C-alpha positions as a LaTeX table, in Angstrom:
\begin{tabular}{lrrr}
\hline
Residue & $x$ (\AA) & $y$ (\AA) & $z$ (\AA) \\
\hline
Unk1 & 60.59 & 62.04 & 58.47 \\
Unk2 & 59.99 & 58.82 & 56.53 \\
Unk3 & 58.32 & 59.60 & 53.21 \\
Unk4 & 56.73 & 57.12 & 50.77 \\
Unk5 & 59.88 & 57.45 & 48.65 \\
Unk6 & 62.02 & 56.44 & 51.64 \\
Unk7 & 59.75 & 53.42 & 52.20 \\
Unk8 & 59.97 & 52.33 & 48.58 \\
Unk9 & 63.71 & 52.83 & 48.29 \\
Unk10 & 64.29 & 50.85 & 51.47 \\
Unk11 & 62.04 & 48.02 & 50.21 \\
Unk12 & 64.13 & 47.93 & 47.03 \\
Unk13 & 67.41 & 47.83 & 49.02 \\
Unk14 & 68.53 & 51.09 & 47.44 \\
Unk15 & 71.45 & 53.03 & 48.91 \\
Unk16 & 70.02 & 55.76 & 51.22 \\
Unk17 & 72.40 & 58.43 & 49.91 \\
Unk18 & 70.93 & 58.06 & 46.41 \\
Unk19 & 67.74 & 59.77 & 47.56 \\
Unk20 & 69.59 & 63.10 & 47.56 \\
Unk21 & 69.84 & 62.91 & 43.77 \\
Unk22 & 66.08 & 63.35 & 43.23 \\
Unk23 & 64.49 & 66.81 & 43.06 \\
Unk24 & 60.68 & 67.05 & 43.02 \\
Unk25 & 58.87 & 70.15 & 41.75 \\
Unk26 & 55.27 & 71.13 & 41.04 \\
Unk27 & 52.05 & 71.27 & 43.08 \\
Unk28 & 51.86 & 68.81 & 45.98 \\
Unk29 & 48.73 & 66.89 & 44.93 \\
Unk30 & 47.59 & 67.34 & 41.31 \\
Unk31 & 45.83 & 63.96 & 41.54 \\
Unk32 & 42.81 & 64.62 & 43.77 \\
Unk33 & 42.06 & 61.71 & 46.07 \\
Unk34 & 41.45 & 60.75 & 49.68 \\
Unk35 & 44.59 & 58.65 & 49.30 \\
Unk36 & 48.16 & 59.89 & 48.86 \\
Unk37 & 48.18 & 59.02 & 45.17 \\
Unk38 & 50.59 & 61.76 & 44.13 \\
Unk39 & 53.06 & 60.83 & 46.88 \\
Unk40 & 52.85 & 57.17 & 45.90 \\
Unk41 & 53.49 & 58.11 & 42.27 \\
Unk42 & 56.49 & 60.25 & 43.24 \\
Unk43 & 57.90 & 57.30 & 45.17 \\
Unk44 & 57.43 & 54.75 & 42.37 \\
Unk45 & 58.55 & 56.92 & 39.46 \\
Unk46 & 61.31 & 58.52 & 41.53 \\
Unk47 & 62.66 & 55.07 & 42.40 \\
Unk48 & 62.74 & 54.08 & 38.72 \\
Unk49 & 64.70 & 57.23 & 37.88 \\
Unk50 & 67.20 & 56.69 & 40.69 \\
Unk51 & 67.67 & 53.04 & 39.74 \\
Unk52 & 68.32 & 53.89 & 36.09 \\
Unk53 & 71.24 & 56.29 & 36.51 \\
Unk54 & 73.79 & 57.65 & 38.96 \\
Unk55 & 73.15 & 61.20 & 37.72 \\
Unk56 & 70.89 & 63.87 & 39.30 \\
Unk57 & 67.24 & 63.27 & 38.38 \\
Unk58 & 64.10 & 65.39 & 38.63 \\
Unk59 & 60.35 & 64.86 & 38.62 \\
Unk60 & 57.57 & 67.41 & 38.13 \\
Unk61 & 54.28 & 66.38 & 39.69 \\
Unk62 & 52.32 & 67.75 & 36.72 \\
Unk63 & 54.22 & 65.49 & 34.32 \\
Unk64 & 53.69 & 62.69 & 36.82 \\
Unk65 & 49.91 & 63.23 & 36.88 \\
Unk66 & 49.76 & 62.90 & 33.10 \\
Unk67 & 52.07 & 59.87 & 33.02 \\
Unk68 & 50.02 & 57.98 & 35.62 \\
Unk69 & 46.99 & 58.41 & 33.34 \\
Unk70 & 48.89 & 57.94 & 30.08 \\
Unk71 & 46.19 & 55.76 & 28.51 \\
Unk72 & 43.80 & 58.75 & 28.58 \\
Unk73 & 45.93 & 60.92 & 26.31 \\
Unk74 & 46.61 & 58.65 & 23.34 \\
Unk75 & 45.79 & 60.34 & 20.03 \\
Unk76 & 46.16 & 58.85 & 16.57 \\
Unk77 & 46.30 & 61.34 & 13.74 \\
Unk78 & 45.30 & 64.04 & 16.22 \\
Unk79 & 42.08 & 62.26 & 17.17 \\
Unk80 & 41.17 & 60.41 & 20.33 \\
Unk81 & 42.01 & 56.72 & 20.25 \\
Unk82 & 38.93 & 56.03 & 22.39 \\
Unk83 & 38.77 & 54.22 & 25.71 \\
Unk84 & 39.94 & 50.77 & 26.71 \\
Unk85 & 36.91 & 50.37 & 28.97 \\
Unk86 & 34.03 & 48.29 & 27.66 \\
Unk87 & 30.55 & 49.51 & 28.69 \\
Unk88 & 30.25 & 46.44 & 30.94 \\
Unk89 & 33.48 & 47.36 & 32.76 \\
Unk90 & 31.85 & 49.32 & 35.56 \\
Unk91 & 30.30 & 49.10 & 39.00 \\
Unk92 & 27.00 & 47.21 & 39.00 \\
Unk93 & 24.48 & 46.87 & 41.81 \\
Unk94 & 24.03 & 43.37 & 43.16 \\
Unk95 & 21.39 & 41.93 & 45.48 \\
Unk96 & 23.63 & 42.71 & 48.46 \\
Unk97 & 25.90 & 45.56 & 47.38 \\
Unk98 & 28.14 & 46.26 & 44.38 \\
Unk99 & 30.25 & 44.33 & 41.88 \\
Unk100 & 33.05 & 45.65 & 39.68 \\
Unk101 & 33.06 & 43.82 & 36.35 \\
Unk102 & 35.92 & 43.80 & 33.83 \\
Unk103 & 35.07 & 43.06 & 30.19 \\
Unk104 & 37.63 & 44.97 & 28.12 \\
Unk105 & 39.03 & 41.88 & 26.41 \\
Unk106 & 36.52 & 40.03 & 24.18 \\
Unk107 & 37.10 & 36.68 & 25.91 \\
Unk108 & 36.38 & 38.16 & 29.36 \\
Unk109 & 33.29 & 39.89 & 28.01 \\
Unk110 & 32.05 & 36.65 & 26.47 \\
Unk111 & 32.59 & 34.79 & 29.76 \\
Unk112 & 30.56 & 37.41 & 31.63 \\
Unk113 & 27.63 & 37.15 & 29.25 \\
Unk114 & 27.73 & 33.34 & 29.43 \\
Unk115 & 27.54 & 33.38 & 33.22 \\
Unk116 & 24.78 & 36.00 & 33.23 \\
Unk117 & 22.89 & 34.29 & 30.41 \\
Unk118 & 21.78 & 37.54 & 28.86 \\
Unk119 & 22.60 & 40.32 & 26.41 \\
Unk120 & 24.73 & 43.36 & 27.18 \\
Unk121 & 21.60 & 45.47 & 27.65 \\
Unk122 & 20.15 & 42.98 & 30.13 \\
Unk123 & 23.39 & 42.60 & 32.15 \\
Unk124 & 22.73 & 45.21 & 34.87 \\
Unk125 & 19.37 & 43.66 & 35.70 \\
Unk126 & 20.84 & 40.13 & 35.70 \\
Unk127 & 23.67 & 41.21 & 38.02 \\
Unk128 & 21.20 & 42.90 & 40.39 \\
Unk129 & 19.50 & 39.55 & 41.00 \\
Unk130 & 22.65 & 37.85 & 42.35 \\
Unk131 & 24.96 & 38.39 & 45.31 \\
Unk132 & 28.42 & 39.83 & 44.78 \\
Unk133 & 30.59 & 37.01 & 46.15 \\
Unk134 & 28.55 & 34.30 & 44.42 \\
Unk135 & 28.79 & 36.12 & 41.11 \\
Unk136 & 32.51 & 36.94 & 41.32 \\
Unk137 & 33.20 & 33.25 & 42.02 \\
Unk138 & 31.06 & 32.07 & 39.12 \\
Unk139 & 32.74 & 34.52 & 36.76 \\
Unk140 & 36.22 & 33.43 & 37.83 \\
Unk141 & 35.37 & 29.78 & 37.30 \\
Unk142 & 34.05 & 30.59 & 33.80 \\
Unk143 & 37.16 & 32.52 & 32.76 \\
Unk144 & 35.73 & 35.96 & 33.53 \\
Unk145 & 36.95 & 38.71 & 35.82 \\
Unk146 & 35.05 & 40.55 & 38.56 \\
Unk147 & 35.26 & 41.51 & 42.23 \\
Unk148 & 32.61 & 42.24 & 44.81 \\
Unk149 & 33.07 & 45.59 & 46.51 \\
Unk150 & 34.30 & 45.15 & 50.08 \\
Unk151 & 35.33 & 47.35 & 52.96 \\
Unk152 & 38.98 & 47.17 & 54.07 \\
Unk153 & 37.87 & 45.25 & 57.15 \\
Unk154 & 35.97 & 42.68 & 55.09 \\
Unk155 & 38.96 & 42.22 & 52.79 \\
Unk156 & 41.40 & 41.63 & 55.68 \\
Unk157 & 38.98 & 39.25 & 57.38 \\
Unk158 & 38.54 & 37.15 & 54.25 \\
Unk159 & 42.12 & 37.10 & 52.95 \\
Unk160 & 44.42 & 37.48 & 55.94 \\
Unk161 & 47.96 & 38.74 & 55.37 \\
Unk162 & 48.59 & 40.58 & 52.14 \\
Unk163 & 51.92 & 40.46 & 50.28 \\
Unk164 & 54.61 & 43.05 & 51.01 \\
Unk165 & 55.28 & 45.85 & 48.56 \\
Unk166 & 58.36 & 44.12 & 47.10 \\
Unk167 & 59.72 & 40.61 & 47.61 \\
Unk168 & 63.25 & 39.70 & 46.50 \\
Unk169 & 64.89 & 36.27 & 46.48 \\
Unk170 & 67.98 & 34.56 & 45.11 \\
Unk171 & 66.61 & 31.40 & 43.49 \\
Unk172 & 69.83 & 29.92 & 42.14 \\
Unk173 & 73.59 & 30.20 & 41.92 \\
Unk174 & 75.17 & 31.90 & 38.93 \\
Unk175 & 78.31 & 33.80 & 38.06 \\
Unk176 & 78.07 & 37.56 & 37.53 \\
Unk177 & 77.14 & 38.39 & 33.96 \\
Unk178 & 79.11 & 40.90 & 31.88 \\
Unk179 & 77.79 & 44.43 & 31.54 \\
Unk180 & 76.00 & 45.05 & 28.25 \\
Unk181 & 72.79 & 46.56 & 26.96 \\
Unk182 & 70.14 & 44.56 & 28.84 \\
Unk183 & 67.87 & 42.28 & 26.84 \\
Unk184 & 64.38 & 41.92 & 28.29 \\
Unk185 & 61.79 & 39.25 & 27.45 \\
Unk186 & 58.45 & 40.94 & 28.05 \\
Unk187 & 55.58 & 38.54 & 28.80 \\
Unk188 & 53.08 & 41.07 & 30.12 \\
Unk189 & 49.71 & 42.57 & 29.25 \\
Unk190 & 47.40 & 45.42 & 30.31 \\
Unk191 & 49.22 & 48.17 & 32.29 \\
Unk192 & 51.48 & 47.23 & 35.21 \\
Unk193 & 53.82 & 44.86 & 33.39 \\
Unk194 & 53.89 & 46.85 & 30.14 \\
Unk195 & 54.66 & 50.04 & 32.10 \\
Unk196 & 57.57 & 48.24 & 33.78 \\
Unk197 & 59.04 & 47.07 & 30.48 \\
Unk198 & 58.24 & 50.39 & 28.76 \\
Unk199 & 60.32 & 52.06 & 31.47 \\
Unk200 & 63.19 & 49.59 & 30.98 \\
Unk201 & 63.15 & 50.39 & 27.25 \\
Unk202 & 63.17 & 54.11 & 28.04 \\
Unk203 & 66.39 & 53.62 & 29.99 \\
Unk204 & 68.16 & 51.73 & 27.24 \\
Unk205 & 67.10 & 48.09 & 27.40 \\
Unk206 & 66.34 & 46.04 & 24.28 \\
Unk207 & 62.79 & 44.94 & 25.15 \\
Unk208 & 61.06 & 42.23 & 23.11 \\
Unk209 & 57.38 & 41.80 & 23.97 \\
Unk210 & 55.86 & 38.43 & 23.11 \\
Unk211 & 52.13 & 37.78 & 22.68 \\
Unk212 & 50.08 & 34.79 & 21.65 \\
Unk213 & 49.00 & 34.99 & 18.01 \\
Unk214 & 45.36 & 34.41 & 19.04 \\
Unk215 & 45.28 & 37.09 & 21.74 \\
Unk216 & 45.47 & 40.51 & 20.07 \\
Unk217 & 46.10 & 43.54 & 22.23 \\
Unk218 & 43.63 & 46.40 & 22.46 \\
Unk219 & 44.92 & 49.03 & 19.99 \\
Unk220 & 44.90 & 51.87 & 22.50 \\
Unk221 & 46.82 & 49.84 & 25.07 \\
Unk222 & 49.35 & 48.76 & 22.47 \\
Unk223 & 49.95 & 52.36 & 21.43 \\
Unk224 & 50.31 & 53.51 & 25.03 \\
Unk225 & 52.61 & 50.80 & 26.37 \\
Unk226 & 54.81 & 49.73 & 23.43 \\
Unk227 & 57.03 & 52.82 & 22.92 \\
Unk228 & 60.68 & 51.85 & 22.75 \\
Unk229 & 59.95 & 48.12 & 22.48 \\
Unk230 & 59.72 & 45.58 & 19.70 \\
Unk231 & 56.52 & 43.55 & 19.64 \\
Unk232 & 56.39 & 40.00 & 18.26 \\
Unk233 & 53.90 & 37.14 & 18.16 \\
Unk234 & 55.03 & 33.76 & 19.46 \\
Unk235 & 53.29 & 30.59 & 20.52 \\
Unk236 & 55.22 & 29.60 & 23.64 \\
Unk237 & 54.81 & 25.95 & 22.65 \\
Unk238 & 57.58 & 26.71 & 20.12 \\
Unk239 & 60.22 & 25.52 & 22.58 \\
Unk240 & 63.20 & 26.04 & 20.28 \\
Unk241 & 62.48 & 29.72 & 19.64 \\
Unk242 & 61.38 & 30.30 & 23.25 \\
Unk243 & 64.60 & 28.84 & 24.65 \\
Unk244 & 66.72 & 30.74 & 22.13 \\
Unk245 & 65.20 & 34.00 & 23.33 \\
Unk246 & 65.59 & 33.10 & 26.99 \\
Unk247 & 69.21 & 32.09 & 26.47 \\
Unk248 & 69.95 & 35.53 & 25.05 \\
Unk249 & 68.02 & 37.47 & 27.70 \\
Unk250 & 69.18 & 39.21 & 30.86 \\
Unk251 & 65.73 & 39.96 & 32.32 \\
Unk252 & 62.37 & 38.19 & 32.07 \\
Unk253 & 59.25 & 40.09 & 33.14 \\
Unk254 & 55.93 & 38.23 & 33.43 \\
Unk255 & 52.52 & 39.68 & 34.19 \\
Unk256 & 50.24 & 36.65 & 34.22 \\
Unk257 & 48.57 & 34.79 & 37.07 \\
Unk258 & 51.00 & 32.89 & 39.31 \\
Unk259 & 51.60 & 29.49 & 37.77 \\
Unk260 & 49.99 & 30.35 & 34.42 \\
Unk261 & 53.31 & 30.09 & 32.56 \\
Unk262 & 54.84 & 27.20 & 34.52 \\
Unk263 & 53.97 & 24.69 & 31.80 \\
Unk264 & 56.42 & 26.51 & 29.53 \\
Unk265 & 59.25 & 26.31 & 32.05 \\
Unk266 & 58.88 & 29.97 & 32.97 \\
Unk267 & 58.66 & 29.73 & 36.75 \\
Unk268 & 61.58 & 31.51 & 38.46 \\
Unk269 & 62.96 & 28.20 & 39.73 \\
Unk270 & 62.81 & 26.53 & 36.31 \\
Unk271 & 64.42 & 29.54 & 34.66 \\
Unk272 & 67.21 & 29.49 & 37.26 \\
Unk273 & 67.99 & 25.88 & 36.36 \\
Unk274 & 68.08 & 26.35 & 32.58 \\
Unk275 & 69.30 & 29.96 & 32.33 \\
Unk276 & 71.28 & 30.82 & 35.48 \\
Unk277 & 71.97 & 34.49 & 36.04 \\
Unk278 & 68.63 & 35.85 & 34.83 \\
Unk279 & 66.71 & 38.53 & 36.67 \\
Unk280 & 63.08 & 37.38 & 36.84 \\
Unk281 & 60.37 & 39.89 & 37.70 \\
Unk282 & 56.85 & 38.58 & 38.29 \\
Unk283 & 53.85 & 40.89 & 38.63 \\
Unk284 & 50.34 & 39.73 & 39.49 \\
Unk285 & 47.08 & 41.16 & 40.75 \\
Unk286 & 46.64 & 39.25 & 44.01 \\
Unk287 & 50.07 & 37.85 & 44.87 \\
Unk288 & 50.89 & 34.16 & 45.03 \\
Unk289 & 49.46 & 33.17 & 48.40 \\
Unk290 & 45.98 & 32.93 & 49.84 \\
Unk291 & 42.59 & 32.18 & 48.33 \\
Unk292 & 42.92 & 34.80 & 45.57 \\
Unk293 & 46.40 & 33.81 & 44.37 \\
Unk294 & 45.17 & 31.96 & 41.27 \\
Unk295 & 42.60 & 34.56 & 40.20 \\
Unk296 & 42.76 & 36.98 & 37.31 \\
Unk297 & 42.69 & 40.60 & 38.28 \\
Unk298 & 43.12 & 44.18 & 37.20 \\
Unk299 & 43.65 & 47.52 & 38.94 \\
Unk300 & 39.94 & 48.40 & 39.09 \\
Unk301 & 39.09 & 45.02 & 40.63 \\
Unk302 & 41.78 & 45.29 & 43.29 \\
Unk303 & 40.49 & 48.75 & 44.20 \\
Unk304 & 37.01 & 47.23 & 44.57 \\
Unk305 & 37.99 & 44.15 & 46.56 \\
Unk306 & 40.43 & 45.66 & 49.07 \\
Unk307 & 38.30 & 48.63 & 50.15 \\
Unk308 & 39.72 & 51.53 & 48.15 \\
Unk309 & 36.51 & 51.88 & 46.12 \\
Unk310 & 34.41 & 52.19 & 49.29 \\
Unk311 & 36.65 & 54.88 & 50.79 \\
Unk312 & 37.05 & 56.79 & 47.54 \\
Unk313 & 33.32 & 56.69 & 46.81 \\
Unk314 & 30.23 & 58.26 & 48.33 \\
Unk315 & 27.12 & 57.11 & 50.13 \\
Unk316 & 25.50 & 56.51 & 46.74 \\
Unk317 & 28.15 & 54.46 & 44.95 \\
Unk318 & 31.74 & 53.22 & 45.11 \\
Unk319 & 34.45 & 55.38 & 43.57 \\
Unk320 & 37.82 & 55.03 & 41.88 \\
Unk321 & 41.24 & 56.55 & 42.27 \\
Unk322 & 42.00 & 59.47 & 39.90 \\
Unk323 & 44.34 & 57.19 & 37.96 \\
Unk324 & 44.93 & 53.46 & 37.63 \\
Unk325 & 47.59 & 54.15 & 40.20 \\
Unk326 & 48.01 & 50.57 & 41.39 \\
Unk327 & 48.92 & 49.49 & 37.87 \\
Unk328 & 51.22 & 52.39 & 37.10 \\
Unk329 & 52.95 & 52.46 & 40.49 \\
Unk330 & 53.52 & 48.70 & 40.42 \\
Unk331 & 54.94 & 49.03 & 36.91 \\
Unk332 & 57.45 & 51.71 & 37.85 \\
Unk333 & 58.39 & 49.76 & 40.98 \\
Unk334 & 58.92 & 46.68 & 38.84 \\
Unk335 & 61.26 & 48.62 & 36.55 \\
Unk336 & 63.23 & 49.99 & 39.51 \\
Unk337 & 63.50 & 46.54 & 41.06 \\
Unk338 & 64.66 & 45.01 & 37.76 \\
Unk339 & 67.36 & 47.65 & 37.27 \\
Unk340 & 68.67 & 47.31 & 40.82 \\
Unk341 & 68.59 & 43.50 & 40.68 \\
Unk342 & 70.42 & 43.57 & 37.35 \\
Unk343 & 73.16 & 45.75 & 38.83 \\
Unk344 & 73.43 & 43.43 & 41.85 \\
Unk345 & 73.63 & 40.35 & 39.61 \\
Unk346 & 76.49 & 41.89 & 37.66 \\
Unk347 & 78.37 & 42.53 & 40.91 \\
Unk348 & 77.53 & 39.46 & 42.96 \\
Unk349 & 75.97 & 36.89 & 40.63 \\
Unk350 & 72.99 & 34.70 & 41.35 \\
Unk351 & 69.63 & 34.22 & 39.65 \\
Unk352 & 67.37 & 36.85 & 41.16 \\
Unk353 & 63.60 & 36.88 & 41.50 \\
Unk354 & 61.57 & 40.01 & 42.29 \\
Unk355 & 57.86 & 39.66 & 43.03 \\
Unk356 & 55.27 & 42.46 & 43.11 \\
Unk357 & 51.48 & 42.59 & 43.10 \\
Unk358 & 48.73 & 45.14 & 42.69 \\
Unk359 & 47.26 & 44.17 & 46.05 \\
Unk360 & 50.65 & 44.69 & 47.70 \\
Unk361 & 50.80 & 48.17 & 46.20 \\
Unk362 & 47.19 & 48.79 & 47.28 \\
Unk363 & 47.94 & 47.78 & 50.87 \\
Unk364 & 50.92 & 50.12 & 50.92 \\
Unk365 & 48.84 & 52.98 & 49.49 \\
Unk366 & 46.16 & 52.37 & 52.11 \\
Unk367 & 48.81 & 52.56 & 54.85 \\
Unk368 & 50.02 & 56.03 & 53.84 \\
Unk369 & 48.68 & 59.09 & 55.69 \\
Unk370 & 45.39 & 60.19 & 54.15 \\
Unk371 & 45.03 & 63.53 & 52.43 \\
Unk372 & 42.06 & 65.81 & 51.97 \\
Unk373 & 40.91 & 65.90 & 48.35 \\
Unk374 & 42.31 & 69.35 & 47.60 \\
Unk375 & 40.57 & 71.53 & 45.03 \\
Unk376 & 43.60 & 71.50 & 42.70 \\
Unk377 & 43.05 & 72.58 & 39.07 \\
Unk378 & 43.37 & 69.85 & 36.47 \\
Unk379 & 46.75 & 69.70 & 34.80 \\
Unk380 & 46.89 & 70.90 & 31.19 \\
Unk381 & 48.38 & 67.84 & 29.45 \\
Unk382 & 49.71 & 69.71 & 26.40 \\
Unk383 & 53.25 & 70.43 & 27.70 \\
Unk384 & 53.64 & 66.81 & 28.79 \\
Unk385 & 52.76 & 65.07 & 25.52 \\
Unk386 & 55.05 & 63.76 & 22.78 \\
Unk387 & 54.45 & 62.96 & 19.11 \\
Unk388 & 55.83 & 59.74 & 17.63 \\
Unk389 & 54.81 & 59.24 & 14.04 \\
Unk390 & 51.03 & 59.65 & 13.88 \\
Unk391 & 50.68 & 59.04 & 17.63 \\
Unk392 & 50.48 & 61.55 & 20.45 \\
Unk393 & 51.43 & 59.97 & 23.79 \\
Unk394 & 52.07 & 61.06 & 27.35 \\
Unk395 & 55.79 & 61.79 & 27.54 \\
Unk396 & 57.83 & 59.80 & 30.05 \\
Unk397 & 58.03 & 61.58 & 33.41 \\
Unk398 & 61.33 & 62.83 & 34.72 \\
Unk399 & 64.63 & 64.42 & 33.81 \\
Unk400 & 68.25 & 63.24 & 33.95 \\
Unk401 & 70.85 & 65.96 & 34.43 \\
Unk402 & 68.06 & 68.46 & 33.74 \\
Unk403 & 67.18 & 66.96 & 30.33 \\
Unk404 & 63.61 & 65.69 & 29.85 \\
Unk405 & 63.21 & 62.03 & 29.00 \\
Unk406 & 61.63 & 61.22 & 25.63 \\
Unk407 & 60.33 & 58.09 & 23.92 \\
Unk408 & 62.48 & 56.89 & 21.06 \\
Unk409 & 60.98 & 56.20 & 17.63 \\
Unk410 & 59.64 & 54.66 & 15.55 \\
Unk411 & 55.98 & 54.60 & 16.54 \\
Unk412 & 55.03 & 51.34 & 18.29 \\
Unk413 & 53.44 & 48.61 & 16.21 \\
Unk414 & 51.87 & 45.49 & 17.71 \\
Unk415 & 53.09 & 42.08 & 16.56 \\
Unk416 & 55.22 & 43.24 & 13.63 \\
Unk417 & 58.72 & 42.37 & 14.86 \\
Unk418 & 60.51 & 39.05 & 14.47 \\
Unk419 & 60.82 & 37.05 & 17.71 \\
Unk420 & 64.62 & 37.21 & 17.83 \\
Unk421 & 67.35 & 39.35 & 19.30 \\
Unk422 & 68.97 & 42.00 & 17.18 \\
\hline
\end{tabular}
């Protein structure tokens, strides 16, 4: 029987015999959904565990359910850190259906209000007067982010072939690099990319996240996705410092729209020319091909556009998965792919590029056998949380040799590190 884990491990070119090292325990579906969300999570997180070590590893589905919703459990000083979702980030009725709007970052929220020409309170009525596709296009062109809700059939008809779950390429010649603690340049935001690099830090990498000085991160997201990393501010126009960091790196992970960082020489091909032997991991919402390749996107918008929201919803309104599973699964897959590519580079050389997308993960999830939404009790998060300084966070899922994984201190702090290697 081919399980989702088998599919993922094969897509990553993992050795089949490694699958015997993973033991899964706990209830079969603690994440209630019409889709096989728990199985997809087992596959993605399980792959990251197998890629990180040659030892026996384990995964409890209850810990997994908490980890795939880690942003929900962030406490600061014992109190809720709030929600990353802006009131405008929701499903809104349009003249011909539904639109999912994303306004969590201030600049996306401002773009939405400019296009709508109204106040926050007036936004639902303004959206209801326009059609979904017209409005999503106008928002994209204005620097905003939204997606009209489509059925799976409508999505396939309008976009054609979707990207595979994982794409891997050798983009340049290079000698094998010596084995050392991996250094990772982290150019990611929101969830998928930061989860990938958070996982690399968990397994021993020196991860340096870089953000623009004029683009602060949402405090809750910073707390949730920075454990184990150092966070620095850097204008990428500072070519000397940028190239110094790249020259000292082993892995570069980017989470921006395809082409958005090319002006800084950060395309996989350009990196292969200047810094041969890197492992380059690129994550995006919509992949690099087709009419949506250049668009901004987030998990909730991909769910809306590709038909998941319709199938997970009801006759009255679209619905959502029980976790931002596209983001989290893609992040863990990105970490697994980076670790395996790094090991291959050290054996065989080459500059290696791994490409993943939320829509590729969504298409894979939609292809898995459907499950009935079982009436499973909610998981008590308490046993699966960890305190770091004044923060309480979802603990990392999994065990190695029977020992639970834990985040290393100190507590994460956004933008306080120097942009240099230790």
